[in-house]
Coordinates of N, CA and C in Angstrom, one line a residue:
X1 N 17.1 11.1 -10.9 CA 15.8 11.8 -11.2 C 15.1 11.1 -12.4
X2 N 16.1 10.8 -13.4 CA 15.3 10.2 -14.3 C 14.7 8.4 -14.1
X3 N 15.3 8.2 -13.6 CA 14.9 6.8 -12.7 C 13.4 7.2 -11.9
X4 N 13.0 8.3 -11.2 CA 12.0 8.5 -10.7 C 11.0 8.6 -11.6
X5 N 11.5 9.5 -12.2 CA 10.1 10.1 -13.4 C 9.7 8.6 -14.3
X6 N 10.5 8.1 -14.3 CA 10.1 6.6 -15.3 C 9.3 5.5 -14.4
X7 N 9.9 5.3 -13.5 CA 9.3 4.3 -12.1 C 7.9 5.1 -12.0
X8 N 7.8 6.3 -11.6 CA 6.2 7.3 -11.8 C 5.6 6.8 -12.6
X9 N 5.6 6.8 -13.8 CA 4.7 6.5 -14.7 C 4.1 5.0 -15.3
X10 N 5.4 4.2 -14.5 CA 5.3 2.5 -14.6 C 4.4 2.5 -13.5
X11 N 4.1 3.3 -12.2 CA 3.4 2.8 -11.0 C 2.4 3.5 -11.1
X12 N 2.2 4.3 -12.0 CA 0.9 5.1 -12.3 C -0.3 3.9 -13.0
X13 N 0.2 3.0 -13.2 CA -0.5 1.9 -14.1 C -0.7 0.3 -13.7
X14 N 0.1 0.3 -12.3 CA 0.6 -1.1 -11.1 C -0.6 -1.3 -11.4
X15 N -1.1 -2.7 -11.0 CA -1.9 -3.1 -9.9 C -1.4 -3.3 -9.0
X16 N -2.4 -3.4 -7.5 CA -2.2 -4.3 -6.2 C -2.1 -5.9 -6.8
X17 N -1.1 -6.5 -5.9 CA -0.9 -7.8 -6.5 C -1.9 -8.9 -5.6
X18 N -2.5 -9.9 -5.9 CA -3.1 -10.4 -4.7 C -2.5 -11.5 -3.8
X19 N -4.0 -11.5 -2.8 CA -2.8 -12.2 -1.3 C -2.6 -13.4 -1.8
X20 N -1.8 -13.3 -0.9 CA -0.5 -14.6 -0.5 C -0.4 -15.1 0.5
X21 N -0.5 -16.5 0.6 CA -0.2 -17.0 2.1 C -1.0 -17.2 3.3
X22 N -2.5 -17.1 2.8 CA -3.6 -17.0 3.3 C -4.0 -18.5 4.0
X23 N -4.5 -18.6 5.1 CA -4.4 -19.6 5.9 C -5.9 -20.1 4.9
X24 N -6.1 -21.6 4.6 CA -6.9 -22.1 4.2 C -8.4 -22.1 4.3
X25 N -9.5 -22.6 3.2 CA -11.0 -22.3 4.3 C -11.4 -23.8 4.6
X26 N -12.1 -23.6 5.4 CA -11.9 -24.7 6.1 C -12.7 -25.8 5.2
X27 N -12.8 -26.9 5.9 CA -13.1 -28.5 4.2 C -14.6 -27.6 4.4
X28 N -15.2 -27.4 5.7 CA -16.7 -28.0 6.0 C -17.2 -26.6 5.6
X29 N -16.5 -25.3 5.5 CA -17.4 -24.1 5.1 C -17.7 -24.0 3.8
X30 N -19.1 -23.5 3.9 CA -20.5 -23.2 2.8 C -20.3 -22.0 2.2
X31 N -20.0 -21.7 1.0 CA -19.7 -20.3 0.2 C -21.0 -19.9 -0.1
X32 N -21.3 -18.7 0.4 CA -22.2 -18.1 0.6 C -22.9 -17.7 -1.2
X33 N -23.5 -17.6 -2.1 CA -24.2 -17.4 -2.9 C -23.8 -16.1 -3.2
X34 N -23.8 -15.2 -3.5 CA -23.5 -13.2 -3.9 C -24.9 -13.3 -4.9
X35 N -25.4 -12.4 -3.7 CA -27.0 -12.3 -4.6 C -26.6 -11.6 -5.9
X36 N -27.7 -11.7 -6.4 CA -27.4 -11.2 -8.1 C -27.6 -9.3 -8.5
X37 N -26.9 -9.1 -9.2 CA -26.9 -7.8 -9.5 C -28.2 -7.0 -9.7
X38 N -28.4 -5.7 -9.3 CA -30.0 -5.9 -9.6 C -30.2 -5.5 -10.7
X39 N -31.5 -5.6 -11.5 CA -31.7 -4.9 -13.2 C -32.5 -4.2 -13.1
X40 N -33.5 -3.8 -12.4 CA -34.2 -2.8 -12.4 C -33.5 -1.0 -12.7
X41 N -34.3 -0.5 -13.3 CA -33.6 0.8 -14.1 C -33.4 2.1 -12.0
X42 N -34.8 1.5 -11.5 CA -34.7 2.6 -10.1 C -33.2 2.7 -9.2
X43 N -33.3 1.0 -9.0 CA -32.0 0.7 -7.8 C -31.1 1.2 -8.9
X44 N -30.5 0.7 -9.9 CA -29.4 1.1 -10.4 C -29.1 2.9 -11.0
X45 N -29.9 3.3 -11.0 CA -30.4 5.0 -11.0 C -29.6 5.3 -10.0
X46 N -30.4 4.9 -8.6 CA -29.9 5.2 -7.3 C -28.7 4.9 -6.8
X47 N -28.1 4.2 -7.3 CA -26.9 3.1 -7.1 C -26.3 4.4 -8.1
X48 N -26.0 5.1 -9.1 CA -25.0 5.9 -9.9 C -25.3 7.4 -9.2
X49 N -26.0 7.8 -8.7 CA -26.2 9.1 -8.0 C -25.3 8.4 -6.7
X50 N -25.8 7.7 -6.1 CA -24.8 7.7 -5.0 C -23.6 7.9 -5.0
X51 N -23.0 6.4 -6.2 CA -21.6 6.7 -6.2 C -21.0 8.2 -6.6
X52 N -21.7 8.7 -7.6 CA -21.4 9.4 -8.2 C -21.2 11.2 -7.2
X53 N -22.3 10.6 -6.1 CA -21.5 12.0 -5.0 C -21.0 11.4 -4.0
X54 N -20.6 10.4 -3.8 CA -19.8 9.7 -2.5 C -18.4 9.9 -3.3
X55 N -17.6 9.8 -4.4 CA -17.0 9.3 -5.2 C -16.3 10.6 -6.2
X56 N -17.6 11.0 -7.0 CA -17.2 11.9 -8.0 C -15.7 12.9 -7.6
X57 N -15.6 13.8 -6.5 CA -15.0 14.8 -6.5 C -13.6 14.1 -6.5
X58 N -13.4 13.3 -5.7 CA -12.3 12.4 -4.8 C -11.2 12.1 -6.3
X59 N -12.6 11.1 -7.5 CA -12.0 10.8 -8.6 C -11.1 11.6 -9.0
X60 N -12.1 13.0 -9.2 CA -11.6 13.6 -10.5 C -10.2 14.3 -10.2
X61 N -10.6 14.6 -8.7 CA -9.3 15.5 -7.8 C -8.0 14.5 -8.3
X62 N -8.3 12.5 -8.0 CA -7.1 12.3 -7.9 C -6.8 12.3 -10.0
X63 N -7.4 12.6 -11.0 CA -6.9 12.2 -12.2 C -6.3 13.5 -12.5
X64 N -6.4 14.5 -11.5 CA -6.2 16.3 -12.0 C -4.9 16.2 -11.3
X65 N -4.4 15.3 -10.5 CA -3.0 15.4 -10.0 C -2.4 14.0 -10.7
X66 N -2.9 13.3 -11.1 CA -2.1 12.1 -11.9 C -1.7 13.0 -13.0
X67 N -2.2 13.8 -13.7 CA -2.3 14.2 -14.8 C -1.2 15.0 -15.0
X68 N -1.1 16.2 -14.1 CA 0.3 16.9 -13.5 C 1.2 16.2 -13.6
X69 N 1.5 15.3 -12.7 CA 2.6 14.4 -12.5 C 3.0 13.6 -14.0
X70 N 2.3 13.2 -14.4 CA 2.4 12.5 -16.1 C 3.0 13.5 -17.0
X71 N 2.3 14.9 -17.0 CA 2.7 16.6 -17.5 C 4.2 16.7 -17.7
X72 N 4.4 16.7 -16.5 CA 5.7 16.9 -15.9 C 7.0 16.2 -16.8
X73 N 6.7 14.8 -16.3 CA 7.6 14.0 -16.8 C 7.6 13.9 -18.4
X74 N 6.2 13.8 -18.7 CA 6.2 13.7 -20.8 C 6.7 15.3 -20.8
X75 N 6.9 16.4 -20.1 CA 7.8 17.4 -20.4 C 9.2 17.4 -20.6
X76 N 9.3 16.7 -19.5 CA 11.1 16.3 -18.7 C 11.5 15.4 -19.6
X77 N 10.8 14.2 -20.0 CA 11.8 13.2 -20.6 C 12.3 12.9 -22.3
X78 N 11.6 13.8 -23.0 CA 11.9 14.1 -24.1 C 13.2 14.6 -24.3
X79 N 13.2 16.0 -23.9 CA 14.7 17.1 -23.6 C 15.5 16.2 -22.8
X80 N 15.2 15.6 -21.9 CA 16.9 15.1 -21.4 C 17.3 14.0 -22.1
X81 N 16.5 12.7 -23.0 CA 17.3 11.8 -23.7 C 17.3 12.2 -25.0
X82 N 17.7 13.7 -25.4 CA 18.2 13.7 -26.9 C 19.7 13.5 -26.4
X83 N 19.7 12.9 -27.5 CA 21.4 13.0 -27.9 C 22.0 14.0 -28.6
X84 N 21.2 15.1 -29.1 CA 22.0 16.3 -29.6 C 22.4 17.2 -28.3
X85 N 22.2 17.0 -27.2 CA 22.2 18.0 -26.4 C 23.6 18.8 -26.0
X86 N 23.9 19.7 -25.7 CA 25.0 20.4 -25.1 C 25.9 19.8 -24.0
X87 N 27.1 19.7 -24.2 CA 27.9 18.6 -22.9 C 27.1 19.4 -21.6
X88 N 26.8 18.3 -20.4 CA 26.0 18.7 -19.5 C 24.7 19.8 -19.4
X89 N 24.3 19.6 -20.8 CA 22.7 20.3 -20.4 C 21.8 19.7 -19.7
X90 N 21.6 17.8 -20.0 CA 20.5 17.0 -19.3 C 21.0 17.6 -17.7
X91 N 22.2 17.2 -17.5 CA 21.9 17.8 -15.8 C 21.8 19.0 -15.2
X92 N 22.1 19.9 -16.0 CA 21.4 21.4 -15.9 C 19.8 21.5 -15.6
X93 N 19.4 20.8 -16.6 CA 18.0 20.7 -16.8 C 17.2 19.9 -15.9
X94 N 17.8 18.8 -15.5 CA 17.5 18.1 -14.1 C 17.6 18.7 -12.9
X95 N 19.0 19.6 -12.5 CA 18.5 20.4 -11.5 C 17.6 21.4 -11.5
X96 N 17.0 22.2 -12.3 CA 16.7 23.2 -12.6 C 15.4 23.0 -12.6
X97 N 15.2 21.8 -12.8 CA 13.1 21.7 -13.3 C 12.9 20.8 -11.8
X98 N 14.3 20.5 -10.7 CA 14.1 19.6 -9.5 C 13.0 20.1 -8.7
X99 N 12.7 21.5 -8.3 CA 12.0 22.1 -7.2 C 10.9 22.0 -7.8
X100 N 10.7 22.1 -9.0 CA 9.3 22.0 -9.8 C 8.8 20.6 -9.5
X101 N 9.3 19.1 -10.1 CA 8.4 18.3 -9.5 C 8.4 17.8 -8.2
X102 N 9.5 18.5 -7.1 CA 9.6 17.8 -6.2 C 8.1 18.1 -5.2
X103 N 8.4 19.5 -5.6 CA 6.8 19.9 -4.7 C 5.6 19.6 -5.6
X104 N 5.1 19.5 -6.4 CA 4.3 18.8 -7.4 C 3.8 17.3 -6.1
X105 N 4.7 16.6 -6.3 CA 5.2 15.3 -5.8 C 5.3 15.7 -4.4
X106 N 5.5 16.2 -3.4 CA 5.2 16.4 -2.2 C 3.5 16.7 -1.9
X107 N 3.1 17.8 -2.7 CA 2.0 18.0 -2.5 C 0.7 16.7 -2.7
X108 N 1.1 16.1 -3.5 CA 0.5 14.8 -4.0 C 0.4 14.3 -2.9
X109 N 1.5 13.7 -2.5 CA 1.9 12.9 -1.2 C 0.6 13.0 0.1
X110 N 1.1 14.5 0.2 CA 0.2 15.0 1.3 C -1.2 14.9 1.1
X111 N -1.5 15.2 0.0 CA -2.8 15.1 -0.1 C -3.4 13.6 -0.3
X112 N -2.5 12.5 -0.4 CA -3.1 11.1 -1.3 C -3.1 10.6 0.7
X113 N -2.2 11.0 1.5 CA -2.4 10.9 2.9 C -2.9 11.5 3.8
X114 N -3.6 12.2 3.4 CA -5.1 12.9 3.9 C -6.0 12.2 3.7
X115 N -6.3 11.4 2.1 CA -7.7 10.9 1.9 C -7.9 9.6 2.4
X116 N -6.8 9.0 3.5 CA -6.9 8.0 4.4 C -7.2 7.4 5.6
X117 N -8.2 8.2 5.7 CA -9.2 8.0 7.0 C -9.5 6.6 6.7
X118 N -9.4 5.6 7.4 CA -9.7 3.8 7.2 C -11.2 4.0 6.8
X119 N -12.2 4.1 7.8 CA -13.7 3.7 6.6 C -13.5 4.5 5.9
X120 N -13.6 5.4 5.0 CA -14.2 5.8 4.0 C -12.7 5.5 3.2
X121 N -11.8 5.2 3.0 CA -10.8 4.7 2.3 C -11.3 3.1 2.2
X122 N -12.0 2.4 3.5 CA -12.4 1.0 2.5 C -13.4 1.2 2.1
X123 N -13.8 2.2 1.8 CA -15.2 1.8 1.5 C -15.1 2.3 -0.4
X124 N -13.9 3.6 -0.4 CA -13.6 3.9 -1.6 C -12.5 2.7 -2.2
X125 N -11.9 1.9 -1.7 CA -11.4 0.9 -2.1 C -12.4 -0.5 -2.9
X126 N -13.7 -0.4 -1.8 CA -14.4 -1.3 -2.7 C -15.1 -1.0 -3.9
X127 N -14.9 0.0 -3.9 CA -15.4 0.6 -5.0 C -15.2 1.2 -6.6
X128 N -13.5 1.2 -5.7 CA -12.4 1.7 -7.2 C -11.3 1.1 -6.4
X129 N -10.8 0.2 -6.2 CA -9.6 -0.9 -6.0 C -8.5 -0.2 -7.0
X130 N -8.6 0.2 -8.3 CA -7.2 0.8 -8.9 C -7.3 2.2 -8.2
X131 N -7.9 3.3 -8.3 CA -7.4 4.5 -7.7 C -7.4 4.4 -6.4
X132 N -7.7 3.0 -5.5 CA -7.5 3.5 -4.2 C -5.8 3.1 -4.0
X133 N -5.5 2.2 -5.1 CA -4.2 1.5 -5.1 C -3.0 2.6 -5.2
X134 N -3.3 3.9 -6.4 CA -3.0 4.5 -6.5 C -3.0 5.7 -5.2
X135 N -3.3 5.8 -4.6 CA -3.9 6.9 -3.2 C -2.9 6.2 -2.5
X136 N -2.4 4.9 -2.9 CA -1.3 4.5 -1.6 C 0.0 4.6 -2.1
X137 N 0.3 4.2 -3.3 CA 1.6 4.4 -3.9 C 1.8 5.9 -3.6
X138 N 1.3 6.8 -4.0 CA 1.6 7.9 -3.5 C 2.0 8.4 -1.6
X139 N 0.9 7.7 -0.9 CA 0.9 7.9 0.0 C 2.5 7.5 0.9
X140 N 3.1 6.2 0.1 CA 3.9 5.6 0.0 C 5.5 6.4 0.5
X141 N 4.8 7.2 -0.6 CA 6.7 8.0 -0.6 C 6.9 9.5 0.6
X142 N 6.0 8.7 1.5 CA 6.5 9.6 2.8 C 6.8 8.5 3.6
X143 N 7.8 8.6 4.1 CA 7.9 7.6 5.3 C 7.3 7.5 6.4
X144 N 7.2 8.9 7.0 CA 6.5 9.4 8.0 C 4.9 8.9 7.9
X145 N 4.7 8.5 7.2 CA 2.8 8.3 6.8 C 2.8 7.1 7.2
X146 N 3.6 5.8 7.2 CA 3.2 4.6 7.3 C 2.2 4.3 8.4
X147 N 2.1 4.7 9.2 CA 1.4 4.4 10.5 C -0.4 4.5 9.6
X148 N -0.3 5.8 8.9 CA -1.8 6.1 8.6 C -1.8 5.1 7.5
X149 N -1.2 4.6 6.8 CA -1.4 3.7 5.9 C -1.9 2.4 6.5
X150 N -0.6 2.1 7.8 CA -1.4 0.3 8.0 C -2.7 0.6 8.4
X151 N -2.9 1.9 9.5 CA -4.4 1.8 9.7 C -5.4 1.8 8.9
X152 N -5.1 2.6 7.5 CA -6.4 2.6 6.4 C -6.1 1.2 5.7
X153 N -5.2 0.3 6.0 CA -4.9 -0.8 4.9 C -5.8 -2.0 6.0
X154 N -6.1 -1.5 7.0 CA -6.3 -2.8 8.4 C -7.9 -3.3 7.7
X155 N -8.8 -2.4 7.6 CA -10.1 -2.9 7.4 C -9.8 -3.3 6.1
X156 N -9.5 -3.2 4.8 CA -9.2 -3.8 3.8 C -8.8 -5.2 3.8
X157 N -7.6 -5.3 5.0 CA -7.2 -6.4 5.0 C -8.0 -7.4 5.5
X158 N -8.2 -7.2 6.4 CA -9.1 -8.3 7.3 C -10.4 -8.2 6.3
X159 N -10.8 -7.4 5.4 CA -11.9 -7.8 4.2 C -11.2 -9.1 3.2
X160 N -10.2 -9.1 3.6 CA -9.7 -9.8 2.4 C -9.2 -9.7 0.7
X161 N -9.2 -8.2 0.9 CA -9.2 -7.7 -0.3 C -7.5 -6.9 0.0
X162 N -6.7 -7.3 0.5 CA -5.3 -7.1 0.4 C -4.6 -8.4 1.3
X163 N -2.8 -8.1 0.2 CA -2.5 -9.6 0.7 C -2.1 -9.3 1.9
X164 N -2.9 -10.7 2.9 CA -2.9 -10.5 4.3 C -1.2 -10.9 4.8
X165 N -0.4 -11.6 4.0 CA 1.4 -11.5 4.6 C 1.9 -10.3 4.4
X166 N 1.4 -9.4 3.1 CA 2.2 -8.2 3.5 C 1.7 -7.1 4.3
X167 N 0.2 -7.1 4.6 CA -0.6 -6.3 5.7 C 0.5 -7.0 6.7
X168 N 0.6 -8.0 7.1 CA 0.8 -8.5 8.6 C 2.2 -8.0 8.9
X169 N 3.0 -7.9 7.5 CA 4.8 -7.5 8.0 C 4.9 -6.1 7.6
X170 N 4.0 -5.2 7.3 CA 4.3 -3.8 7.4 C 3.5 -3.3 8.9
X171 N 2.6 -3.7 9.2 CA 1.5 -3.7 10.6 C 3.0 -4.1 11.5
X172 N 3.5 -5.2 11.5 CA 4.7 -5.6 12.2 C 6.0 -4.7 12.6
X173 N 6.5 -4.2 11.1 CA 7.4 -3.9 11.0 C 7.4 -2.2 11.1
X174 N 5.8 -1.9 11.6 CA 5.4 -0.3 12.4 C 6.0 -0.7 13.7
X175 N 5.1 -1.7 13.7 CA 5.2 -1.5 15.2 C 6.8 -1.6 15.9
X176 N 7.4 -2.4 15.4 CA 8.6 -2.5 16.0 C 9.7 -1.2 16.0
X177 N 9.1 -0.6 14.6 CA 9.9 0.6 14.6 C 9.4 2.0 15.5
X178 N 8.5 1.1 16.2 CA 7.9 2.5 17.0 C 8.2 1.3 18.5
X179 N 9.1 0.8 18.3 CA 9.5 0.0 20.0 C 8.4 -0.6 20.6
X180 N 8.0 -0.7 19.6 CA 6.7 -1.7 20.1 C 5.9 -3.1 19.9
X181 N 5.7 -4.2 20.6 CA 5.5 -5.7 20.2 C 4.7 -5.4 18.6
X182 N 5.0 -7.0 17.8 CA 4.5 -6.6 16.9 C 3.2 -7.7 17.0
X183 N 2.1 -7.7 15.9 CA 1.1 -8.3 16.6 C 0.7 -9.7 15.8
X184 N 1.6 -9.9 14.5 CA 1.2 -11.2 13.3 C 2.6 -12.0 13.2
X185 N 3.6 -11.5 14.6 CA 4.7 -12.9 14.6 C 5.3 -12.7 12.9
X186 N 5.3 -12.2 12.3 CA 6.3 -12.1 11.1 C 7.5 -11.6 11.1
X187 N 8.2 -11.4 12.4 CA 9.6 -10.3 12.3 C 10.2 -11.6 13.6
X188 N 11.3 -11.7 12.8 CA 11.9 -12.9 14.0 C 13.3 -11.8 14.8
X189 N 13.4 -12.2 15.5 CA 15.2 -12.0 16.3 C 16.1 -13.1 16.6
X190 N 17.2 -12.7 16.4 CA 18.3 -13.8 16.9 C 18.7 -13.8 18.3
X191 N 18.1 -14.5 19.0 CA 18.8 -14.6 20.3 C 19.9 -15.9 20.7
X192 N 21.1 -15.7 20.8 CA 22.1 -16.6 21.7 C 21.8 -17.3 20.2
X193 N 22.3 -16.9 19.3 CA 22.4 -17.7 17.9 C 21.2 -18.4 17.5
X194 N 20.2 -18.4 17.9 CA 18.8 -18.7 17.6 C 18.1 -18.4 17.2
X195 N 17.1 -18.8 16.1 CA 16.1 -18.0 15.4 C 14.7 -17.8 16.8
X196 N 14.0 -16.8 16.6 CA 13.2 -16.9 17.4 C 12.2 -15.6 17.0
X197 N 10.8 -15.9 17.2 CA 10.1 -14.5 17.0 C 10.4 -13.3 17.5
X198 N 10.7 -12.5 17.2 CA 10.6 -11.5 18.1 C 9.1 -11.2 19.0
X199 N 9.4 -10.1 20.0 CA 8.6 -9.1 20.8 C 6.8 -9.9 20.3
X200 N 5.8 -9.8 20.7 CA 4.5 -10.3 20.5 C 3.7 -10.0 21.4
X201 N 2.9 -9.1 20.6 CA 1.9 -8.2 21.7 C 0.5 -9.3 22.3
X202 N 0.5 -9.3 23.2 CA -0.6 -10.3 24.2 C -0.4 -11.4 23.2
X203 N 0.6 -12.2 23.2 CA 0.8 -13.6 22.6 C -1.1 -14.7 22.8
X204 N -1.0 -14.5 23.7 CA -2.6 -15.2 24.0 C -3.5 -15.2 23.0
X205 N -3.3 -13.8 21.9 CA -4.4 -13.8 21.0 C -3.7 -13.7 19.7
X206 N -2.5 -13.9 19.8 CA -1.9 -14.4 18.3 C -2.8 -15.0 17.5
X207 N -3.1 -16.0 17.5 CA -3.6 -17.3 17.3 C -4.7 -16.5 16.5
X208 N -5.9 -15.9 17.1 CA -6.9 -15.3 16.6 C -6.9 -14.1 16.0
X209 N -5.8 -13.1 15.9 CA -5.2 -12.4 15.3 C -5.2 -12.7 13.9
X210 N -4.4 -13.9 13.6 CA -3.6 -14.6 12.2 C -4.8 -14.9 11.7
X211 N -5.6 -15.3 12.5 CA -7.0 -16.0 12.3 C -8.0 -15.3 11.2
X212 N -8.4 -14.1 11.9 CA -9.1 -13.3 11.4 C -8.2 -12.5 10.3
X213 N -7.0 -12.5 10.1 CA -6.5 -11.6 8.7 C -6.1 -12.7 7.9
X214 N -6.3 -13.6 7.9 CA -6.6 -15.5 7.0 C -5.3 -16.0 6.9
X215 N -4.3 -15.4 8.1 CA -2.7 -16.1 7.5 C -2.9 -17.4 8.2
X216 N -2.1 -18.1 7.9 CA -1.8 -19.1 8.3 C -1.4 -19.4 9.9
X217 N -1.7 -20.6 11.0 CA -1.4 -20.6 12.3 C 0.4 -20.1 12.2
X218 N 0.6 -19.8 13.6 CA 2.1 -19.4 13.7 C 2.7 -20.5 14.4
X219 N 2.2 -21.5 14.4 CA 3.3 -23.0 14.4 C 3.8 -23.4 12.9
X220 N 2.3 -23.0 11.5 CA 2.5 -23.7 10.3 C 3.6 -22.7 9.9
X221 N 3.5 -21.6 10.0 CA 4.2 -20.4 9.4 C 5.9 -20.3 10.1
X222 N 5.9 -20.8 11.1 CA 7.3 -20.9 12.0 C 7.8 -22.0 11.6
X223 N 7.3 -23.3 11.5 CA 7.9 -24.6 10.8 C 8.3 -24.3 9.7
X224 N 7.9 -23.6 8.7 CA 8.1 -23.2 7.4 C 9.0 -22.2 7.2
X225 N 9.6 -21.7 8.6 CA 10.6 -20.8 8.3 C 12.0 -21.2 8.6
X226 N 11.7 -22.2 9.7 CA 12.7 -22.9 10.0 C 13.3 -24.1 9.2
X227 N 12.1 -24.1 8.6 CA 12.6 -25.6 7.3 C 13.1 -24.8 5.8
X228 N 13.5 -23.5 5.9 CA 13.6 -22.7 4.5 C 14.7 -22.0 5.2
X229 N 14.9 -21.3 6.5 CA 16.0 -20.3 6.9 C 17.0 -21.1 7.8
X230 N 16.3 -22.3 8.5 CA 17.0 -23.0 9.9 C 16.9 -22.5 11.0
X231 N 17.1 -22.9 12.0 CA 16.9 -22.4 13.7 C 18.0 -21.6 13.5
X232 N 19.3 -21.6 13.2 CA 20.6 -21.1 13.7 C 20.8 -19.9 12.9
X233 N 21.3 -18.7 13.7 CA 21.2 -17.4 13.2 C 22.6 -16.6 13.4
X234 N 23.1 -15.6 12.7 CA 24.3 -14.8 13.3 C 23.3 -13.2 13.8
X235 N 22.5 -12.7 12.9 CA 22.4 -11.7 12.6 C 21.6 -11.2 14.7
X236 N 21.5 -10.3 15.0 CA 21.4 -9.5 15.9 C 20.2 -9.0 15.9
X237 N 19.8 -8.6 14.7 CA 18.6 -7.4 14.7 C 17.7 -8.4 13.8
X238 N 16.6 -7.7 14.5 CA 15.3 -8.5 13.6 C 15.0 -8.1 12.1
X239 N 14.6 -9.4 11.1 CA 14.9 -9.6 10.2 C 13.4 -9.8 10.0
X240 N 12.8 -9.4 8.2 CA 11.3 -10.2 7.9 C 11.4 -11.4 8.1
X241 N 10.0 -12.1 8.2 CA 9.8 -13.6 8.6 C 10.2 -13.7 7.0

């Protein structure tokens, strides 16, 4: 428990790390210009009322449950690392305050997996990238949720604004766990002592798949696994790329 409450408050403050492994742009593409900020006092008027009701409630909602959760623990972690304490009081006191954060922390959960509808999750992502980061870490510690995660993480990704190898092997590693092909070739199997992709939903569009979430072709990316893991395999069950 005390391991949780400390890891909470280290990931209360993460960033998202950026992508990795991103297939290259090409020599001959023209980077587009990003028109300039505007300075007029109107547009940016209008620009802070917007955000400010598209946005405002969502914020404050999620700093009124960061804040709890923070509560909690700057309660909990003082009293259990004294060293004057009574033989076995810290674990008295850990079970005892357990039902208190667990539902705290459940309720979080549930609600940070609620605010994941994909548009309006990328659209609050482009606009606050740390609390949307936060809305997932939470969202995180249900297992059961992953499915609504890759889907609010999908338009993000293919924006380019999350790393497209680890979109591609949690998207993957859904699908397989739901007995189902996966669709970015990152989850291999051993067959007859061989390395080999696993399962690959309409292989035909692989190609353009990897394409559009900027990984790398799945020849460059399979050469590179074979020249780091080898063709030759014991293991049975599929393994990350």
């Amino acid at each position: 428990m005390l391991c949780l409450i400390a890891a909470t408050l280290l990931l209360q403050t993460a960033q998202t790390g950026p992508a990795e492994d991103a297939a290259p742009a090409p020599a001959d593409a023209i980077a587009e210009t990003p028109a300039p900020p505007p300075t007029d006092a109107t547009t940016l008027i209008a620009r802070f009322d917007e955000q400010y009701e598209a946005w405002g409630d969502l914020v404050a909602e999620l700093a009124g449950r960061k804040a709890r959760e923070r509560y909690l623990a700057e309660l909990l972690l003082p009293v259990i690392t004294r060293s004057d304490l009574d033989d076995g009081a810290s674990g008295e006191i850990l079970r005892e305050t357990r039902d208190t954060i667990s539902d705290v922390e459940a309720a979080n959960t549930q609600w940070a997996l609620a605010q994941l509808e994909p548009e309006r999750f990328a659209a609050f992502e482009l606009e606050q990238p740390r609390l949307a980061a936060d809305l997932l870490r939470w969202a995180e510690r249900d297992e059961a949720g992953h499915a609504r995660i890759v889907a609010a993480l999908e338009p993000v990704a293919m924006a380019g604004r999350y790393d497209a190898q680890a979109f591609a092997r949690m998207a993957d590693a859904l699908a397989m766990s739901q007995n189902e092909r996966q669709l970015y070739g990152t989850v291999t199997a051993c067959v007859d002592g061989r390395r080999q992709p696993a399962r690959i939903r309409r292989p035909v569009d692989l190609a353009a798949r990897r394409a559009a979430l900027g990984l790398a072709p799945m020849e460059d990316a399979w050469a590179a696994l074979i020249a780091a893991q080898g063709e030759s395999c014991e293991a049975p069950s599929p393994s990350p790329e």
